[in-house]
Amino acid sequence: MNISPKAYRRLVPCLMPLAALYLLWRARKQSDYLKHWGERFAWTDFPDPRPNHPRIWIHAVSVGETNATRPLVQAILKEWPQCDILLTHMTPTGRDTGAKIKALAPERIQQCFLPYDAPYAMEKFLRQTQPKLGIVMETEVWPTLLEEARRKGIPMLLANARLSEKSFNQAMKAEDLMRDAMGKFTAVCAQSPKDAERLVTIGTKEPEITGSLKFDIQAPMAALEKASYWKTIIGRPVVLLASTRAGEEEVLINELRQCVQPDVLYLLVPRHPQRFDEVEAVVKGSGLRYQRRSTLDCPSDLLAETQVLIGDSMGEMFFYCALADVTLMGGSFKPFGCQNVIEPASVGVPVIVGPSTFNFAQVVEEGKRIGGIFQVEDERSALASAHALLDDHQAWQSAHEKALAFSQAFIGATERTMKVIRTLWKN
């Protein structure tokens, strides 16, 4: 259903009660959705800027987008010592992830939730936070926000932008609204030529092709050292089932029951923390012997008979990736478009994906071409491919080297994005 910008601005305030009900519904499984309601509805004040410290505002919805801001935040802090940063999010997990970035410079970085896209809320947010430049990560487009920023003369950059064919088709259902909103971005940095083509079609200015900031994220040394220590103590290969989504765990665990290898540890990390207990119930019902990461203080607490380790912790994905020998990437075996294949590849771990990869389509194709990513039809084939790699050290070593080469080939998005930001930053 198409909708005009004027109708949208009138409609959103009427939907605020539904937004409140949505938060209550989400809070059933994740109580953090009950926190900071005042920010979501602009009922409270937003963080004031420090005097004489111009502010760049970066909006990143959840975990993946927030992690991608890290190299950009570090570059901004270094280049403009007087500049402060405001990080905004839409999910509690995004905010928790942002807290780790805030720790890089707690006196210069502040956080809050971005309010819902009602005119009164966005006007108050921009008036109180006073950003000199706004950066929106990936595909988060709020029409009223962009209109209010235009009125206040705040340049807006769409950074690390991607627009899958699926998202493009959805956006075109509200073509008038989306064209009006996308045309208000001052500049756009697209991850790939295909993303740029779709973005122009939907109304943006001609984008700069900057690549993905996620390739510039470096694994923390502490995570690598911890993984190395754990691998020594565990003493067996690890297959990582990473960022799995609803419906995938049941199939993976059922297939695993048929082909589990006695000398392999299967590390199952659900994408969403509110599903940890649900996933545990699936593993428990399978009869496979398991433990939860949260119960282990050290690797020696892992029992020799444990077949599945449930990764029920936050902020340890790089540790999990570095601990693994092969990764099966969640979100690709059901129609979710795949999760981040870059993290495991960046630490040299070969990645196996299923048929659904539209969120990382070009990245996956390039990884397949180089040889660090393998695509299969289903979960059974994925587990068989993982076991085959573990059984053939020469093949695994080749895939390991190609995964590293694949990830290294795309480094540089941060500096390319910074070139665009320099043209917008007037302070």
GROMACS .gro file of C-alpha atoms in nm:
model
  427
    1MET     CA    1   0.000   0.000   0.000
    2ASN     CA    2   0.146   0.332  -0.107
    3ILE     CA    3   0.134   0.622   0.139
    4SER     CA    4   0.219   0.988   0.105
    5PRO     CA    5   0.476   1.159   0.332
    6LYS     CA    6   0.202   1.386   0.472
    7ALA     CA    7  -0.023   1.091   0.557
    8TYR     CA    8   0.270   0.909   0.718
    9ARG     CA    9   0.346   1.203   0.949
   10ARG     CA   10  -0.016   1.208   1.061
   11LEU     CA   11  -0.040   0.832   1.102
   12VAL     CA   12   0.267   0.759   1.316
   13PRO     CA   13   0.154   0.945   1.632
   14CYS     CA   14  -0.170   0.744   1.619
   15LEU     CA   15   0.033   0.424   1.625
   16MET     CA   16   0.221   0.504   1.946
   17PRO     CA   17  -0.015   0.293   2.164
   18LEU     CA   18   0.056  -0.003   1.938
   19ALA     CA   19   0.429   0.062   1.978
   20ALA     CA   20   0.385   0.046   2.356
   21LEU     CA   21   0.201  -0.285   2.324
   22TYR     CA   22   0.480  -0.415   2.101
   23LEU     CA   23   0.740  -0.331   2.367
   24LEU     CA   24   0.533  -0.509   2.631
   25TRP     CA   25   0.506  -0.813   2.404
   26ARG     CA   26   0.884  -0.819   2.345
   27ALA     CA   27   0.944  -0.777   2.718
   28ARG     CA   28   0.781  -1.115   2.785
   29LYS     CA   29   1.105  -1.280   2.679
   30GLN     CA   30   1.348  -0.989   2.710
   31SER     CA   31   1.275  -0.767   3.008
   32ASP     CA   32   1.521  -0.501   2.891
   33TYR     CA   33   1.251  -0.380   2.652
   34LEU     CA   34   1.085  -0.224   2.959
   35LYS     CA   35   1.382   0.004   3.018
   36HIS     CA   36   1.424   0.362   2.891
   37TRP     CA   37   1.064   0.400   2.772
   38GLY     CA   38   1.092   0.776   2.810
   39GLU     CA   39   1.350   0.788   2.532
   40ARG     CA   40   1.145   0.576   2.294
   41PHE     CA   41   0.843   0.808   2.319
   42ALA     CA   42   1.035   1.135   2.384
   43TRP     CA   43   0.881   1.162   2.731
   44THR     CA   44   1.218   1.238   2.886
   45ASP     CA   45   1.514   1.457   2.796
   46PHE     CA   46   1.790   1.337   2.565
   47PRO     CA   47   2.167   1.373   2.632
   48ASP     CA   48   2.280   1.734   2.598
   49PRO     CA   49   2.601   1.804   2.405
   50ARG     CA   50   2.903   1.926   2.595
   51PRO     CA   51   2.982   2.296   2.543
   52ASN     CA   52   3.238   2.356   2.269
   53HIS     CA   53   3.232   1.990   2.165
   54PRO     CA   54   3.049   1.950   1.832
   55ARG     CA   55   2.868   1.621   1.806
   56ILE     CA   56   2.835   1.355   1.538
   57TRP     CA   57   2.532   1.134   1.586
   58ILE     CA   58   2.543   0.770   1.466
   59HIS     CA   59   2.229   0.555   1.456
   60ALA     CA   60   2.274   0.177   1.460
   61VAL     CA   61   1.967  -0.038   1.524
   62SER     CA   62   2.094  -0.359   1.678
   63VAL     CA   63   2.406  -0.570   1.737
   64GLY     CA   64   2.536  -0.610   1.384
   65GLU     CA   65   2.496  -0.247   1.282
   66THR     CA   66   2.640  -0.130   1.614
   67ASN     CA   67   2.947  -0.351   1.583
   68ALA     CA   68   3.003  -0.210   1.234
   69THR     CA   69   3.031   0.140   1.379
   70ARG     CA   70   3.338   0.053   1.588
   71PRO     CA   71   3.610   0.124   1.327
   72LEU     CA   72   3.422   0.438   1.219
   73VAL     CA   73   3.390   0.565   1.576
   74GLN     CA   74   3.761   0.505   1.634
   75ALA     CA   75   3.851   0.696   1.316
   76ILE     CA   76   3.626   0.991   1.409
   77LEU     CA   77   3.763   1.013   1.762
   78LYS     CA   78   4.119   1.016   1.629
   79GLU     CA   79   4.065   1.266   1.347
   80TRP     CA   80   3.860   1.522   1.542
   81PRO     CA   81   3.975   1.532   1.906
   82GLN     CA   82   3.713   1.796   1.999
   83CYS     CA   83   3.428   1.598   1.845
   84ASP     CA   84   3.189   1.397   2.062
   85ILE     CA   85   2.968   1.109   1.945
   86LEU     CA   86   2.609   1.017   2.025
   87LEU     CA   87   2.516   0.653   1.959
   88THR     CA   88   2.148   0.566   1.925
   89HIS     CA   89   1.984   0.225   1.896
   90MET     CA   90   1.645   0.057   1.871
   91THR     CA   91   1.708  -0.271   2.057
   92PRO     CA   92   1.844  -0.348   2.406
   93THR     CA   93   2.108  -0.577   2.260
   94GLY     CA   94   2.222  -0.296   2.030
   95ARG     CA   95   2.248  -0.065   2.327
   96ASP     CA   96   2.446  -0.322   2.525
   97THR     CA   97   2.682  -0.366   2.232
   98GLY     CA   98   2.716   0.012   2.204
   99ALA     CA   99   2.815   0.030   2.571
  100LYS     CA  100   3.136  -0.155   2.481
  101ILE     CA  101   3.208   0.105   2.213
  102LYS     CA  102   3.127   0.385   2.458
  103ALA     CA  103   3.400   0.242   2.682
  104LEU     CA  104   3.656   0.345   2.416
  105ALA     CA  105   3.607   0.709   2.524
  106PRO     CA  106   3.335   0.736   2.791
  107GLU     CA  107   3.377   1.110   2.828
  108ARG     CA  108   3.320   1.165   2.454
  109ILE     CA  109   3.054   0.904   2.367
  110GLN     CA  110   2.694   0.906   2.490
  111GLN     CA  111   2.405   0.669   2.422
  112CYS     CA  112   2.027   0.665   2.411
  113PHE     CA  113   1.742   0.504   2.221
  114LEU     CA  114   1.616   0.682   1.911
  115PRO     CA  115   1.249   0.768   1.963
  116TYR     CA  116   0.978   0.641   1.736
  117ASP     CA  117   0.928   0.843   1.417
  118ALA     CA  118   0.658   1.086   1.532
  119PRO     CA  119   0.710   1.455   1.441
  120TYR     CA  120   0.703   1.579   1.802
  121ALA     CA  121   0.953   1.309   1.910
  122MET     CA  122   1.204   1.365   1.631
  123GLU     CA  123   1.188   1.744   1.665
  124LYS     CA  124   1.262   1.717   2.038
  125PHE     CA  125   1.540   1.462   1.985
  126LEU     CA  126   1.726   1.676   1.731
  127ARG     CA  127   1.666   2.000   1.924
  128GLN     CA  128   1.809   1.861   2.246
  129THR     CA  129   2.096   1.650   2.109
  130GLN     CA  130   2.210   1.915   1.854
  131PRO     CA  131   2.413   1.696   1.619
  132LYS     CA  132   2.617   1.869   1.351
  133LEU     CA  133   2.607   1.557   1.136
  134GLY     CA  134   2.388   1.245   1.138
  135ILE     CA  135   2.505   0.903   1.022
  136VAL     CA  136   2.248   0.628   0.972
  137MET     CA  137   2.383   0.274   0.940
  138GLU     CA  138   2.283   0.027   0.669
  139THR     CA  139   1.908   0.037   0.593
  140GLU     CA  140   1.745   0.222   0.881
  141VAL     CA  141   1.529   0.491   0.722
  142TRP     CA  142   1.286   0.704   0.926
  143PRO     CA  143   1.102   0.951   0.698
  144THR     CA  144   1.004   1.201   0.971
  145LEU     CA  145   1.355   1.200   1.115
  146LEU     CA  146   1.502   1.284   0.775
  147GLU     CA  147   1.248   1.562   0.722
  148GLU     CA  148   1.324   1.715   1.063
  149ALA     CA  149   1.698   1.695   0.998
  150ARG     CA  150   1.651   1.872   0.665
  151ARG     CA  151   1.453   2.149   0.835
  152LYS     CA  152   1.728   2.199   1.091
  153GLY     CA  153   2.004   2.195   0.830
  154ILE     CA  154   2.169   1.878   0.962
  155PRO     CA  155   2.350   1.684   0.687
  156MET     CA  156   2.259   1.315   0.687
  157LEU     CA  157   2.478   1.029   0.564
  158LEU     CA  158   2.350   0.678   0.493
  159ALA     CA  159   2.662   0.472   0.569
  160ASN     CA  160   2.746   0.107   0.507
  161ALA     CA  161   2.423   0.103   0.310
  162ARG     CA  162   2.283  -0.219   0.175
  163LEU     CA  163   1.951  -0.285   0.009
  164SER     CA  164   1.873  -0.644  -0.080
  165GLU     CA  165   1.632  -0.725  -0.359
  166LYS     CA  166   1.379  -0.838  -0.097
  167SER     CA  167   1.407  -0.512   0.098
  168PHE     CA  168   1.393  -0.313  -0.225
  169ASN     CA  169   1.068  -0.483  -0.328
  170GLN     CA  170   0.918  -0.417   0.015
  171ALA     CA  171   1.022  -0.051   0.006
  172MET     CA  172   0.866  -0.004  -0.338
  173LYS     CA  173   0.528  -0.091  -0.189
  174ALA     CA  174   0.547   0.254  -0.026
  175GLU     CA  175   0.726   0.414  -0.319
  176ASP     CA  176   0.613   0.775  -0.269
  177LEU     CA  177   0.713   0.777   0.096
  178MET     CA  178   1.046   0.602   0.042
  179ARG     CA  179   1.150   0.816  -0.255
  180ASP     CA  180   1.079   1.130  -0.056
  181ALA     CA  181   1.275   1.003   0.245
  182MET     CA  182   1.573   0.858   0.059
  183GLY     CA  183   1.614   1.177  -0.138
  184LYS     CA  184   1.680   1.368   0.185
  185PHE     CA  185   2.012   1.195   0.254
  186THR     CA  186   2.295   1.438   0.184
  187ALA     CA  187   2.529   1.154   0.086
  188VAL     CA  188   2.521   0.774   0.064
  189CYS     CA  189   2.797   0.515   0.108
  190ALA     CA  190   2.692   0.181  -0.042
  191GLN     CA  191   2.846  -0.156   0.029
  192SER     CA  192   2.835  -0.279  -0.331
  193PRO     CA  193   2.745  -0.171  -0.686
  194LYS     CA  194   2.421  -0.371  -0.671
  195ASP     CA  195   2.325  -0.197  -0.347
  196ALA     CA  196   2.406   0.138  -0.510
  197GLU     CA  197   2.191   0.058  -0.812
  198ARG     CA  198   1.888  -0.023  -0.597
  199LEU     CA  199   1.943   0.280  -0.377
  200VAL     CA  200   1.946   0.514  -0.677
  201THR     CA  201   1.633   0.348  -0.813
  202ILE     CA  202   1.454   0.421  -0.488
  203GLY     CA  203   1.557   0.784  -0.485
  204THR     CA  204   1.898   0.846  -0.327
  205LYS     CA  205   2.179   1.056  -0.464
  206GLU     CA  206   2.448   0.864  -0.651
  207PRO     CA  207   2.625   0.663  -0.379
  208GLU     CA  208   2.995   0.621  -0.321
  209ILE     CA  209   3.092   0.252  -0.325
  210THR     CA  210   3.281   0.213   0.002
  211GLY     CA  211   3.243  -0.157   0.086
  212SER     CA  212   3.138  -0.298   0.421
  213LEU     CA  213   3.270  -0.154   0.746
  214LYS     CA  214   3.235  -0.501   0.898
  215PHE     CA  215   3.549  -0.611   0.712
  216ASP     CA  216   3.746  -0.348   0.906
  217ILE     CA  217   3.645  -0.484   1.247
  218GLN     CA  218   3.945  -0.646   1.410
  219ALA     CA  219   3.902  -0.932   1.654
  220PRO     CA  220   4.005  -0.815   2.004
  221MET     CA  221   4.337  -0.966   2.109
  222ALA     CA  222   4.181  -1.073   2.438
  223ALA     CA  223   3.923  -1.282   2.251
  224LEU     CA  224   4.191  -1.445   2.035
  225GLU     CA  225   4.411  -1.525   2.334
  226LYS     CA  226   4.117  -1.670   2.530
  227ALA     CA  227   4.015  -1.884   2.232
  228SER     CA  228   4.370  -2.012   2.191
  229TYR     CA  229   4.384  -2.110   2.557
  230TRP     CA  230   4.044  -2.283   2.544
  231LYS     CA  231   4.140  -2.475   2.229
  232THR     CA  232   4.450  -2.609   2.404
  233ILE     CA  233   4.250  -2.729   2.704
  234ILE     CA  234   3.953  -2.866   2.505
  235GLY     CA  235   4.179  -3.056   2.267
  236ARG     CA  236   3.920  -3.139   2.002
  237PRO     CA  237   3.787  -2.969   1.686
  238VAL     CA  238   3.494  -2.729   1.717
  239VAL     CA  239   3.208  -2.682   1.471
  240LEU     CA  240   3.035  -2.349   1.532
  241LEU     CA  241   2.663  -2.322   1.456
  242ALA     CA  242   2.662  -1.942   1.458
  243SER     CA  243   2.377  -1.693   1.499
  244THR     CA  244   2.107  -1.952   1.442
  245ARG     CA  245   1.749  -1.839   1.398
  246ALA     CA  246   1.410  -1.982   1.493
  247GLY     CA  247   1.340  -2.307   1.310
  248GLU     CA  248   1.705  -2.376   1.229
  249GLU     CA  249   1.813  -2.526   1.561
  250GLU     CA  250   1.550  -2.801   1.549
  251VAL     CA  251   1.665  -2.918   1.207
  252LEU     CA  252   2.036  -2.886   1.286
  253ILE     CA  253   2.006  -3.077   1.612
  254ASN     CA  254   1.790  -3.345   1.452
  255GLU     CA  255   2.046  -3.391   1.175
  256LEU     CA  256   2.328  -3.384   1.427
  257ARG     CA  257   2.173  -3.674   1.615
  258GLN     CA  258   2.226  -3.884   1.301
  259CYS     CA  259   2.585  -3.782   1.230
  260VAL     CA  260   2.741  -3.655   1.554
  261GLN     CA  261   3.116  -3.715   1.565
  262PRO     CA  262   3.245  -3.835   1.904
  263ASP     CA  263   3.565  -3.631   1.888
  264VAL     CA  264   3.396  -3.301   1.783
  265LEU     CA  265   3.244  -3.027   2.000
  266TYR     CA  266   2.942  -2.854   1.846
  267LEU     CA  267   2.911  -2.494   1.964
  268LEU     CA  268   2.553  -2.369   1.915
  269VAL     CA  269   2.510  -1.990   1.944
  270PRO     CA  270   2.152  -1.861   1.893
  271ARG     CA  271   2.116  -1.519   1.733
  272HIS     CA  272   1.878  -1.378   1.996
  273PRO     CA  273   1.942  -1.403   2.371
  274GLN     CA  274   1.573  -1.430   2.457
  275ARG     CA  275   1.576  -1.770   2.284
  276PHE     CA  276   1.853  -1.929   2.493
  277ASP     CA  277   1.613  -2.129   2.711
  278GLU     CA  278   1.404  -2.230   2.410
  279VAL     CA  279   1.713  -2.360   2.231
  280GLU     CA  280   1.828  -2.545   2.541
  281ALA     CA  281   1.493  -2.726   2.546
  282VAL     CA  282   1.550  -2.837   2.186
  283VAL     CA  283   1.896  -2.975   2.265
  284LYS     CA  284   1.777  -3.139   2.586
  285GLY     CA  285   1.492  -3.310   2.402
  286SER     CA  286   1.734  -3.455   2.146
  287GLY     CA  287   1.920  -3.662   2.402
  288LEU     CA  288   2.254  -3.506   2.306
  289ARG     CA  289   2.477  -3.430   2.601
  290TYR     CA  290   2.516  -3.056   2.645
  291GLN     CA  291   2.630  -2.771   2.869
  292ARG     CA  292   2.569  -2.396   2.865
  293ARG     CA  293   2.856  -2.152   2.830
  294SER     CA  294   2.720  -1.951   3.124
  295THR     CA  295   2.790  -2.246   3.356
  296LEU     CA  296   3.157  -2.267   3.263
  297ASP     CA  297   3.410  -2.056   3.450
  298CYS     CA  298   3.702  -2.208   3.261
  299PRO     CA  299   3.754  -2.460   2.979
  300SER     CA  300   3.834  -2.739   3.223
  301ASP     CA  301   3.469  -2.720   3.334
  302LEU     CA  302   3.369  -2.858   2.995
  303LEU     CA  303   3.300  -3.228   3.040
  304ALA     CA  304   3.465  -3.477   2.805
  305GLU     CA  305   3.128  -3.633   2.722
  306THR     CA  306   2.967  -3.299   2.627
  307GLN     CA  307   2.866  -3.297   2.262
  308VAL     CA  308   2.692  -2.958   2.236
  309LEU     CA  309   2.795  -2.636   2.407
  310ILE     CA  310   2.522  -2.371   2.398
  311GLY     CA  311   2.677  -2.026   2.361
  312ASP     CA  312   2.438  -1.837   2.589
  313SER     CA  313   2.656  -1.532   2.647
  314MET     CA  314   2.669  -1.185   2.499
  315GLY     CA  315   2.971  -1.010   2.353
  316GLU     CA  316   3.172  -1.328   2.286
  317MET     CA  317   3.112  -1.386   1.916
  318PHE     CA  318   3.474  -1.323   1.818
  319PHE     CA  319   3.580  -1.565   2.093
  320TYR     CA  320   3.337  -1.824   1.956
  321CYS     CA  321   3.459  -1.768   1.600
  322ALA     CA  322   3.825  -1.801   1.696
  323LEU     CA  323   3.747  -2.114   1.899
  324ALA     CA  324   3.591  -2.278   1.593
  325ASP     CA  325   3.752  -2.478   1.315
  326VAL     CA  326   3.448  -2.456   1.084
  327THR     CA  327   3.140  -2.233   1.101
  328LEU     CA  328   2.788  -2.306   0.980
  329MET     CA  329   2.626  -1.964   0.948
  330GLY     CA  330   2.275  -1.927   1.083
  331GLY     CA  331   2.003  -1.733   0.907
  332SER     CA  332   2.099  -1.902   0.580
  333PHE     CA  333   1.908  -2.228   0.623
  334LYS     CA  334   1.569  -2.060   0.663
  335PRO     CA  335   1.461  -1.752   0.462
  336PHE     CA  336   1.635  -1.495   0.684
  337GLY     CA  337   1.905  -1.392   0.437
  338CYS     CA  338   2.210  -1.509   0.636
  339GLN     CA  339   2.396  -1.356   0.930
  340ASN     CA  340   2.745  -1.207   0.933
  341VAL     CA  341   2.988  -1.434   0.747
  342ILE     CA  342   3.268  -1.180   0.783
  343GLU     CA  343   3.345  -1.236   1.153
  344PRO     CA  344   3.450  -1.602   1.125
  345ALA     CA  345   3.629  -1.544   0.794
  346SER     CA  346   3.831  -1.261   0.950
  347VAL     CA  347   3.992  -1.508   1.194
  348GLY     CA  348   4.053  -1.767   0.922
  349VAL     CA  349   3.756  -1.995   0.987
  350PRO     CA  350   3.595  -2.148   0.676
  351VAL     CA  351   3.223  -2.070   0.653
  352ILE     CA  352   2.942  -2.292   0.526
  353VAL     CA  353   2.613  -2.125   0.434
  354GLY     CA  354   2.274  -2.250   0.322
  355PRO     CA  355   2.060  -2.129   0.032
  356SER     CA  356   1.932  -1.799   0.183
  357THR     CA  357   2.202  -1.532   0.164
  358PHE     CA  358   2.029  -1.219   0.032
  359ASN     CA  359   2.162  -0.999   0.316
  360PHE     CA  360   2.520  -1.082   0.217
  361ALA     CA  361   2.468  -1.185  -0.145
  362GLN     CA  362   2.774  -1.023  -0.304
  363VAL     CA  363   2.997  -1.099  -0.005
  364VAL     CA  364   2.902  -1.466  -0.014
  365GLU     CA  365   2.958  -1.487  -0.390
  366GLU     CA  366   3.304  -1.336  -0.354
  367GLY     CA  367   3.386  -1.568  -0.064
  368LYS     CA  368   3.277  -1.865  -0.274
  369ARG     CA  369   3.491  -1.745  -0.563
  370ILE     CA  370   3.799  -1.710  -0.345
  371GLY     CA  371   3.728  -2.034  -0.162
  372GLY     CA  372   3.672  -1.939   0.202
  373ILE     CA  373   3.292  -1.979   0.187
  374PHE     CA  374   3.101  -2.289   0.079
  375GLN     CA  375   2.730  -2.295  -0.005
  376VAL     CA  376   2.512  -2.603   0.039
  377GLU     CA  377   2.144  -2.687   0.000
  378ASP     CA  378   2.048  -2.778   0.356
  379GLU     CA  379   2.154  -2.854   0.713
  380ARG     CA  380   2.245  -3.215   0.642
  381SER     CA  381   2.479  -3.114   0.362
  382ALA     CA  382   2.628  -2.842   0.582
  383LEU     CA  383   2.719  -3.083   0.861
  384ALA     CA  384   2.857  -3.333   0.609
  385SER     CA  385   3.074  -3.059   0.454
  386ALA     CA  386   3.200  -2.951   0.796
  387HIS     CA  387   3.296  -3.307   0.886
  388ALA     CA  388   3.467  -3.352   0.548
  389LEU     CA  389   3.682  -3.045   0.608
  390LEU     CA  390   3.778  -3.164   0.955
  391ASP     CA  391   3.875  -3.505   0.814
  392ASP     CA  392   4.098  -3.357   0.543
  393HIS     CA  393   4.360  -3.131   0.700
  394GLN     CA  394   4.501  -3.020   0.365
  395ALA     CA  395   4.157  -2.912   0.244
  396TRP     CA  396   4.089  -2.737   0.576
  397GLN     CA  397   4.425  -2.555   0.563
  398SER     CA  398   4.350  -2.432   0.212
  399ALA     CA  399   4.003  -2.311   0.316
  400HIS     CA  400   4.152  -2.144   0.624
  401GLU     CA  401   4.402  -1.948   0.413
  402LYS     CA  402   4.135  -1.853   0.159
  403ALA     CA  403   3.898  -1.734   0.432
  404LEU     CA  404   4.170  -1.500   0.558
  405ALA     CA  405   4.248  -1.381   0.205
  406PHE     CA  406   3.879  -1.320   0.140
  407SER     CA  407   3.837  -1.106   0.452
  408GLN     CA  408   4.160  -0.912   0.392
  409ALA     CA  409   4.063  -0.828   0.033
  410PHE     CA  410   3.778  -0.605   0.147
  411ILE     CA  411   3.952  -0.399   0.415
  412GLY     CA  412   3.942  -0.020   0.368
  413ALA     CA  413   3.576   0.076   0.397
  414THR     CA  414   3.642   0.294   0.701
  415GLU     CA  415   3.883   0.526   0.522
  416ARG     CA  416   3.661   0.543   0.214
  417THR     CA  417   3.366   0.636   0.438
  418MET     CA  418   3.576   0.893   0.623
  419LYS     CA  419   3.650   1.068   0.293
  420VAL     CA  420   3.277   1.122   0.248
  421ILE     CA  421   3.233   1.236   0.610
  422ARG     CA  422   3.508   1.496   0.567
  423THR     CA  423   3.305   1.659   0.290
  424LEU     CA  424   3.006   1.688   0.527
  425TRP     CA  425   3.179   1.784   0.851
  426LYS     CA  426   3.200   2.162   0.876
  427ASN     CA  427   3.352   2.202   1.223
   0.00000   0.00000   0.00000
